[in-house]
Amino acid sequence: MLATLEQSQQTLNTALEQVSTGLSVNQPSDNPTAAASMVENTIETGDVDEYTQNVTTSLATVSQANSTLSSVVTALTSAQSAGIEGANGTNTTANMQALATQVQGILNNVIADANTSVGGVYLFGGTSTSTPYTADPSSPTGYTYNGNNETNTVAVGDQTSVAVNLPGSQVFSNSSNNVIGSLSSLVSALQSGNSSAVETATTAVGAAINFIGQQQVFYSNADSQLSSQETFLQQDTVTLTTQASNLIGVNQSAAATELSEAETDNSAALAAIAKVMPNSLLNYLSTPT
Amino acid sequence: MGGLNTALMIGVSALDVTQGALDATSNNIANVNTPGYTREEAQISELGESDSDGEVTGGGVSLDGLQSIRDELLNMQINQQTSLQSAANSESASLDQVQSYFTTTGADIASEFSAFSSSLVELSGNATSSSAQEGVIAAGQNLAAAFNSTANGLTGVQTQADQQVPDTVSQINTLTAQIAQLNGQLAQVPASEDGGTTQDQLDQDVAQLAGLTNIQVTQTNDGETITTGSGTPLVVGTQSYNLSSSTGANGTQQVEDSNGNNITSSITGGTLGGSLNIANTVIPGYLTQLNTLASQFATAFNSAQAAGTDSNGNAGAAFFSGTATLANAAADINVSLTSPSQLAVNSTTSSSGNNVANLSAALTTTLPSGETAPGAYASLVFNVGTAASNANTQSTAIGDNLTQLTTLQGSVSAVSIDEETANLMRYQTAYEAASRIVSTVQVLDNAALNMGSSTAF
């Protein structure tokens, strides 16, 4: 009788635990296979959360870099107009100097853009933590690149990683198309007052505008790649959550039914035992006279 | 031919016998809750008839003694099942403790593997950030701590099981000494008679012994012979043989017979068998799996570290240490890097990307064990879960079986208040009737004595 009672009590406890925790597997012995599968699921879920965060951060970085490059293009376009004005041969020395100052200002702005950082990380410094461009009188362009040539690659999936930046050495001081060099040449040409030199330098600035435009394609591609990965990760999260709930979750309505069944069983067992226990022949005998 | 005296003698014998039967019944009722008590029945037989000149007269009734009602075969089955039950119970209790270390709590190895993996994913987006590097080191330390506490937890359960061995052995020795003594007492009882309470006491001791170790009981002329394991004598007649325990070569307890022979492997039942199995086989198996995982994972991650250079430009130093001794790998594993800048985030070779992908790969590549690190851990969880679930199932199944046998034994040997109450009334009526015989004979005697006396009429 006591064994029956104990068993019914245990069933009740299990049902109660499942309903209160919302889990059908509360310890490995409840379902060894599910418990083992959950190890992978837990790790994968953690990773996917982190991948999603990486994607969000990278998207911000990429769009920031893209808009920075757009502002560089704007700056270069105004430098180009200044160059065209300086090359028409009708300018006084004072005018040329004024234009040189204007372009120098533009150059400073472009350097500031090239040194943009997001969350302490330089957008155009490769993987280096040093300020990408610093003034250097000994350099022909007046600036030295302190970053490296590497790209930051961010893991956004188990087998997927996306390059999220281009180093400054490729964007701003590329040996074949040096953006900073073209601006500083224009400044020197304007300062020297040589119209033909100004014209050559202006052409170089025009080429730089095109070149930056080409670099922006990289960021647009990265942006679309990240966006599609974001969608994929959202699906993955749903899949993993579903898998987890299939493995160790509890069907609430079934569990609740089970609980109330166990309750009924338990009280029935208690009632039955209470009825049987005190009964013996003695209850029905009259006391001896 | 019988006279009135014969009738009187028959009445008195009936009174004696009924008195004895009432004694048995009241003793049964008195012992209704006594553990191990076996109900007694009065053995009643008719006395020989006497034949005088062709007239046959009944001789009355006699009480041959009180017989305890027991079923030796049933007792033996119960003892066997008790051994199995105790072993399964003790294993199940230990395994329940063991599996608590493998349950997802947020600080278990699976959760820490997950956190470590996530910290590396975070680092991949921001390899140079010292806070991301710090995150990896911290997650690594937590992972190592989870390994440490799991290994220590397992060792703790093992020690606990191990410590039960000497205690259990001394309980066994106490019981066998008692049984040998009871065997001696029973030898004094003539074979035709029942051992009664002494036998009850002996059965009770044997049942207790069965809960401690696997035993074989044989009935001999000298009483019960009890052996354990593969024939190691515990009790032969009035002689008991003590077991002893000592620390074996592997640091856990082993059991020896009275001649000092190691009989550990033949002890499979009872609390002793359960404890020995947990301490010598089950937990060492899990520890080996855990140590192998800790050691191989540390090696894989350290070589990923070595493939890169740290933020100071130095070659990546070992991230994990303490796994040199395989037997203590999980208990001793720790993070040896002291500064986030020592994390080998930079690649030595290519200009593309960094070394973080290599570090992450340590979690997804196949280790020498043939599984990935999380996979190997998942297998361990599966093994522990299956073992715990099997032990529980086995314990329940044997428990059901044992309940059935005990119920059966109860129906044979236990005291039923209903039955005893009925007996009480039966014997009461019989006693009253026998008394009536005596008083009737007395009246008749008086009548006979007064025959012919004037006062009689």
CSV table of N, CA and C in Angstrom, one decimal, chain A residues 183-276:
chain,number,residue,atom,x,y,z
A,183,LEU,N,45.5,65.2,-53.8
A,183,LEU,CA,45.1,66.5,-53.2
A,183,LEU,C,46.3,67.3,-52.8
A,184,SER,N,47.4,66.6,-52.2
A,184,SER,CA,48.5,67.4,-51.8
A,184,SER,C,49.3,68.0,-53.0
A,185,SER,N,49.3,67.2,-54.2
A,185,SER,CA,49.9,67.7,-55.4
A,185,SER,C,49.1,69.0,-55.9
A,186,LEU,N,47.8,68.9,-55.8
A,186,LEU,CA,47.0,70.1,-56.2
A,186,LEU,C,47.3,71.3,-55.3
A,187,VAL,N,47.5,71.0,-54.0
A,187,VAL,CA,47.8,72.2,-53.1
A,187,VAL,C,49.2,72.8,-53.6
A,188,SER,N,50.2,71.9,-53.8
A,188,SER,CA,51.5,72.4,-54.2
A,188,SER,C,51.4,73.1,-55.5
A,189,ALA,N,50.7,72.5,-56.5
A,189,ALA,CA,50.6,73.2,-57.8
A,189,ALA,C,49.9,74.6,-57.7
A,190,LEU,N,48.9,74.6,-56.9
A,190,LEU,CA,48.2,75.9,-56.7
A,190,LEU,C,49.1,76.9,-56.0
A,191,GLN,N,49.9,76.4,-55.0
A,191,GLN,CA,50.8,77.3,-54.3
A,191,GLN,C,51.9,77.8,-55.3
A,192,SER,N,52.4,77.0,-56.2
A,192,SER,CA,53.4,77.4,-57.1
A,192,SER,C,52.9,78.3,-58.2
A,193,GLY,N,51.5,78.3,-58.5
A,193,GLY,CA,50.9,79.1,-59.5
A,193,GLY,C,51.1,78.6,-60.9
A,194,ASN,N,51.5,77.3,-61.0
A,194,ASN,CA,51.7,76.8,-62.4
A,194,ASN,C,50.4,76.2,-62.9
A,195,SER,N,49.8,76.8,-63.9
A,195,SER,CA,48.5,76.4,-64.3
A,195,SER,C,48.5,75.0,-64.9
A,196,SER,N,49.5,74.7,-65.7
A,196,SER,CA,49.5,73.3,-66.3
A,196,SER,C,49.7,72.2,-65.2
A,197,ALA,N,50.5,72.5,-64.2
A,197,ALA,CA,50.7,71.6,-63.1
A,197,ALA,C,49.3,71.4,-62.4
A,198,VAL,N,48.6,72.6,-62.2
A,198,VAL,CA,47.3,72.5,-61.6
A,198,VAL,C,46.4,71.7,-62.4
A,199,GLU,N,46.4,71.8,-63.7
A,199,GLU,CA,45.6,71.0,-64.6
A,199,GLU,C,45.8,69.5,-64.4
A,200,THR,N,47.1,69.1,-64.4
A,200,THR,CA,47.5,67.7,-64.3
A,200,THR,C,47.0,67.2,-62.9
A,201,ALA,N,47.2,68.0,-61.9
A,201,ALA,CA,46.8,67.6,-60.5
A,201,ALA,C,45.2,67.5,-60.5
A,202,THR,N,44.5,68.4,-61.1
A,202,THR,CA,43.1,68.3,-61.1
A,202,THR,C,42.6,67.1,-61.8
A,203,THR,N,43.2,66.7,-62.9
A,203,THR,CA,42.9,65.4,-63.6
A,203,THR,C,43.0,64.2,-62.6
A,204,ALA,N,44.1,64.3,-61.8
A,204,ALA,CA,44.4,63.2,-60.8
A,204,ALA,C,43.3,63.2,-59.8
A,205,VAL,N,42.8,64.4,-59.4
A,205,VAL,CA,41.7,64.4,-58.4
A,205,VAL,C,40.5,63.8,-59.0
A,206,GLY,N,40.2,64.1,-60.3
A,206,GLY,CA,39.0,63.5,-61.0
A,206,GLY,C,39.1,62.0,-61.0
A,207,ALA,N,40.3,61.5,-61.2
A,207,ALA,CA,40.5,60.0,-61.2
A,207,ALA,C,40.3,59.5,-59.8
A,208,ALA,N,40.7,60.3,-58.8
A,208,ALA,CA,40.5,59.8,-57.4
A,208,ALA,C,39.0,59.7,-57.1
A,209,ILE,N,38.2,60.7,-57.6
A,209,ILE,CA,36.7,60.6,-57.4
A,209,ILE,C,36.2,59.3,-57.9
A,210,ASN,N,36.6,58.9,-59.1
A,210,ASN,CA,36.1,57.6,-59.7
A,210,ASN,C,36.6,56.5,-58.8
A,211,PHE,N,37.9,56.6,-58.4
A,211,PHE,CA,38.4,55.5,-57.6
A,211,PHE,C,37.7,55.2,-56.3
A,212,ILE,N,37.4,56.3,-55.6
A,212,ILE,CA,36.6,56.2,-54.3
A,212,ILE,C,35.2,55.6,-54.6
A,213,GLY,N,34.7,56.0,-55.8
A,213,GLY,CA,33.4,55.4,-56.2
A,213,GLY,C,33.4,53.9,-56.3
A,214,GLN,N,34.6,53.5,-56.9
A,214,GLN,CA,34.8,52.0,-57.0
A,214,GLN,C,34.9,51.3,-55.7
A,215,GLN,N,35.6,52.0,-54.7
A,215,GLN,CA,35.7,51.4,-53.4
A,215,GLN,C,34.4,51.3,-52.7
A,216,GLN,N,33.5,52.2,-53.0
A,216,GLN,CA,32.2,52.2,-52.3
A,216,GLN,C,31.4,50.9,-52.7
A,217,VAL,N,31.7,50.4,-53.9
A,217,VAL,CA,31.0,49.2,-54.3
A,217,VAL,C,31.3,48.0,-53.3
A,218,PHE,N,32.5,48.0,-52.8
A,218,PHE,CA,32.9,47.0,-51.9
A,218,PHE,C,31.9,47.0,-50.6
A,219,TYR,N,31.7,48.3,-50.2
A,219,TYR,CA,30.9,48.5,-49.0
A,219,TYR,C,29.4,48.1,-49.3
A,220,SER,N,29.0,48.5,-50.4
A,220,SER,CA,27.6,48.1,-50.8
A,220,SER,C,27.4,46.6,-50.8
A,221,ASN,N,28.4,45.9,-51.4
A,221,ASN,CA,28.4,44.5,-51.4
A,221,ASN,C,28.3,43.9,-50.0
A,222,ALA,N,29.3,44.4,-49.2
A,222,ALA,CA,29.3,43.9,-47.8
A,222,ALA,C,28.0,44.1,-47.1
A,223,ASP,N,27.4,45.3,-47.4
A,223,ASP,CA,26.1,45.6,-46.8
A,223,ASP,C,25.0,44.6,-47.1
A,224,SER,N,25.0,44.3,-48.4
A,224,SER,CA,23.9,43.4,-48.9
A,224,SER,C,24.2,41.9,-48.4
A,225,GLN,N,25.5,41.6,-48.3
A,225,GLN,CA,25.8,40.3,-47.8
A,225,GLN,C,25.4,40.1,-46.3
A,226,LEU,N,25.7,41.2,-45.6
A,226,LEU,CA,25.4,41.2,-44.1
A,226,LEU,C,23.9,41.2,-43.9
A,227,SER,N,23.2,41.9,-44.8
A,227,SER,CA,21.7,41.9,-44.6
A,227,SER,C,21.1,40.6,-44.8
A,228,SER,N,21.6,39.9,-45.9
A,228,SER,CA,21.0,38.6,-46.1
A,228,SER,C,21.4,37.6,-45.0
A,229,GLN,N,22.6,37.7,-44.5
A,229,GLN,CA,23.1,36.9,-43.4
A,229,GLN,C,22.2,37.1,-42.2
A,230,GLU,N,21.8,38.4,-42.0
A,230,GLU,CA,21.0,38.7,-40.9
A,230,GLU,C,19.6,37.9,-40.9
A,231,THR,N,19.0,37.9,-42.1
A,231,THR,CA,17.8,37.2,-42.3
A,231,THR,C,18.0,35.7,-42.0
A,232,PHE,N,19.1,35.2,-42.5
A,232,PHE,CA,19.4,33.8,-42.3
A,232,PHE,C,19.5,33.5,-40.8
A,233,LEU,N,20.2,34.3,-40.1
A,233,LEU,CA,20.5,34.1,-38.7
A,233,LEU,C,19.2,34.1,-37.9
A,234,GLN,N,18.2,35.0,-38.3
A,234,GLN,CA,16.9,35.1,-37.7
A,234,GLN,C,16.2,33.8,-37.8
A,235,GLN,N,16.3,33.2,-39.1
A,235,GLN,CA,15.6,31.9,-39.3
A,235,GLN,C,16.3,30.9,-38.4
A,236,ASP,N,17.7,30.9,-38.4
A,236,ASP,CA,18.4,30.0,-37.6
A,236,ASP,C,18.0,30.0,-36.1
A,237,THR,N,17.8,31.2,-35.6
A,237,THR,CA,17.4,31.3,-34.2
A,237,THR,C,16.1,30.6,-34.0
A,238,VAL,N,15.2,30.9,-34.9
A,238,VAL,CA,13.9,30.2,-34.8
A,238,VAL,C,14.0,28.7,-34.8
A,239,THR,N,14.8,28.2,-35.8
A,239,THR,CA,15.0,26.8,-35.9
A,239,THR,C,15.6,26.2,-34.6
A,240,LEU,N,16.6,26.9,-34.1
A,240,LEU,CA,17.3,26.4,-32.8
A,240,LEU,C,16.3,26.4,-31.7
A,241,THR,N,15.5,27.5,-31.6
A,241,THR,CA,14.6,27.6,-30.5
A,241,THR,C,13.5,26.4,-30.6
A,242,THR,N,13.0,26.2,-31.8
A,242,THR,CA,12.1,25.1,-32.0
A,242,THR,C,12.7,23.8,-31.6
A,243,GLN,N,13.9,23.6,-32.1
A,243,GLN,CA,14.6,22.3,-31.8
A,243,GLN,C,14.7,22.1,-30.3
A,244,ALA,N,15.1,23.2,-29.6
A,244,ALA,CA,15.3,23.1,-28.1
A,244,ALA,C,13.9,22.8,-27.5
A,245,SER,N,12.9,23.4,-27.9
A,245,SER,CA,11.6,23.2,-27.3
A,245,SER,C,11.1,21.8,-27.6
A,246,ASN,N,11.5,21.3,-28.8
A,246,ASN,CA,11.1,19.9,-29.1
A,246,ASN,C,11.9,18.9,-28.2
A,247,LEU,N,13.1,19.3,-28.0
A,247,LEU,CA,14.0,18.3,-27.2
A,247,LEU,C,13.6,18.3,-25.8
A,248,ILE,N,13.6,19.5,-25.1
A,248,ILE,CA,13.4,19.5,-23.7
A,248,ILE,C,12.2,20.2,-23.2
A,249,GLY,N,11.4,20.8,-24.2
A,249,GLY,CA,10.3,21.6,-23.7
A,249,GLY,C,9.1,20.7,-23.3
A,250,VAL,N,8.1,21.4,-22.8
A,250,VAL,CA,7.0,20.7,-22.3
A,250,VAL,C,5.8,21.2,-23.1
A,251,ASN,N,4.9,20.2,-23.5
A,251,ASN,CA,3.7,20.6,-24.1
A,251,ASN,C,2.8,21.0,-22.9
A,252,GLN,N,2.6,22.4,-22.8
A,252,GLN,CA,1.9,22.8,-21.5
A,252,GLN,C,0.6,22.2,-21.3
A,253,SER,N,-0.2,22.1,-22.4
A,253,SER,CA,-1.6,21.5,-22.1
A,253,SER,C,-1.5,20.1,-21.7
A,254,ALA,N,-0.6,19.3,-22.4
A,254,ALA,CA,-0.4,17.9,-22.0
A,254,ALA,C,0.1,17.8,-20.6
A,255,ALA,N,1.1,18.6,-20.3
A,255,ALA,CA,1.7,18.6,-18.9
A,255,ALA,C,0.6,18.9,-17.9
A,256,ALA,N,-0.2,19.9,-18.2
A,256,ALA,CA,-1.2,20.3,-17.2
A,256,ALA,C,-2.2,19.2,-17.0
A,257,THR,N,-2.6,18.5,-18.1
A,257,THR,CA,-3.5,17.4,-18.0
A,257,THR,C,-2.9,16.3,-17.1
A,258,GLU,N,-1.6,16.0,-17.4
A,258,GLU,CA,-0.9,15.0,-16.7
A,258,GLU,C,-0.9,15.3,-15.2
A,259,LEU,N,-0.6,16.6,-14.9
A,259,LEU,CA,-0.6,17.0,-13.5
A,259,LEU,C,-1.9,16.8,-12.8
A,260,SER,N,-3.0,17.2,-13.5
A,260,SER,CA,-4.3,17.0,-12.8
A,260,SER,C,-4.6,15.5,-12.7
A,261,GLU,N,-4.2,14.7,-13.7
A,261,GLU,CA,-4.4,13.3,-13.6
A,261,GLU,C,-3.7,12.7,-12.4
A,262,ALA,N,-2.4,13.1,-12.3
A,262,ALA,CA,-1.6,12.6,-11.2
A,262,ALA,C,-2.2,13.1,-9.9
A,263,GLU,N,-2.7,14.3,-9.8
A,263,GLU,CA,-3.4,14.7,-8.6
A,263,GLU,C,-4.5,13.9,-8.2
A,264,THR,N,-5.4,13.6,-9.2
A,264,THR,CA,-6.5,12.7,-9.0
A,264,THR,C,-6.1,11.4,-8.5
A,265,ASP,N,-5.1,10.8,-9.2
A,265,ASP,CA,-4.6,9.4,-8.9
A,265,ASP,C,-4.2,9.4,-7.4
A,266,ASN,N,-3.4,10.5,-7.1
A,266,ASN,CA,-2.8,10.5,-5.8
A,266,ASN,C,-3.9,10.6,-4.7
A,267,SER,N,-4.9,11.5,-4.9
A,267,SER,CA,-5.9,11.6,-3.8
A,267,SER,C,-6.8,10.3,-3.8
A,268,ALA,N,-7.0,9.7,-5.0
A,268,ALA,CA,-7.7,8.4,-5.0
A,268,ALA,C,-7.0,7.4,-4.1
A,269,ALA,N,-5.6,7.3,-4.4
A,269,ALA,CA,-4.8,6.3,-3.7
A,269,ALA,C,-4.9,6.6,-2.2
A,270,LEU,N,-4.8,7.9,-1.8
A,270,LEU,CA,-4.8,8.3,-0.4
A,270,LEU,C,-6.2,7.9,0.2
A,271,ALA,N,-7.2,8.2,-0.5
A,271,ALA,CA,-8.6,7.9,0.0
A,271,ALA,C,-8.8,6.4,0.2
A,272,ALA,N,-8.3,5.6,-0.8
A,272,ALA,CA,-8.5,4.2,-0.7
A,272,ALA,C,-7.8,3.6,0.5
A,273,ILE,N,-6.5,4.1,0.6
A,273,ILE,CA,-5.7,3.6,1.7
A,273,ILE,C,-6.3,3.9,3.1
A,274,ALA,N,-6.8,5.2,3.2
A,274,ALA,CA,-7.4,5.6,4.4
A,274,ALA,C,-8.6,4.8,4.8
A,275,LYS,N,-9.3,4.3,3.7
A,275,LYS,CA,-10.5,3.5,3.9
A,275,LYS,C,-10.2,2.1,4.4
A,276,VAL,N,-9.1,1.5,3.8
A,276,VAL,CA,-8.8,0.2,4.0
A,276,VAL,C,-8.1,0.0,5.4
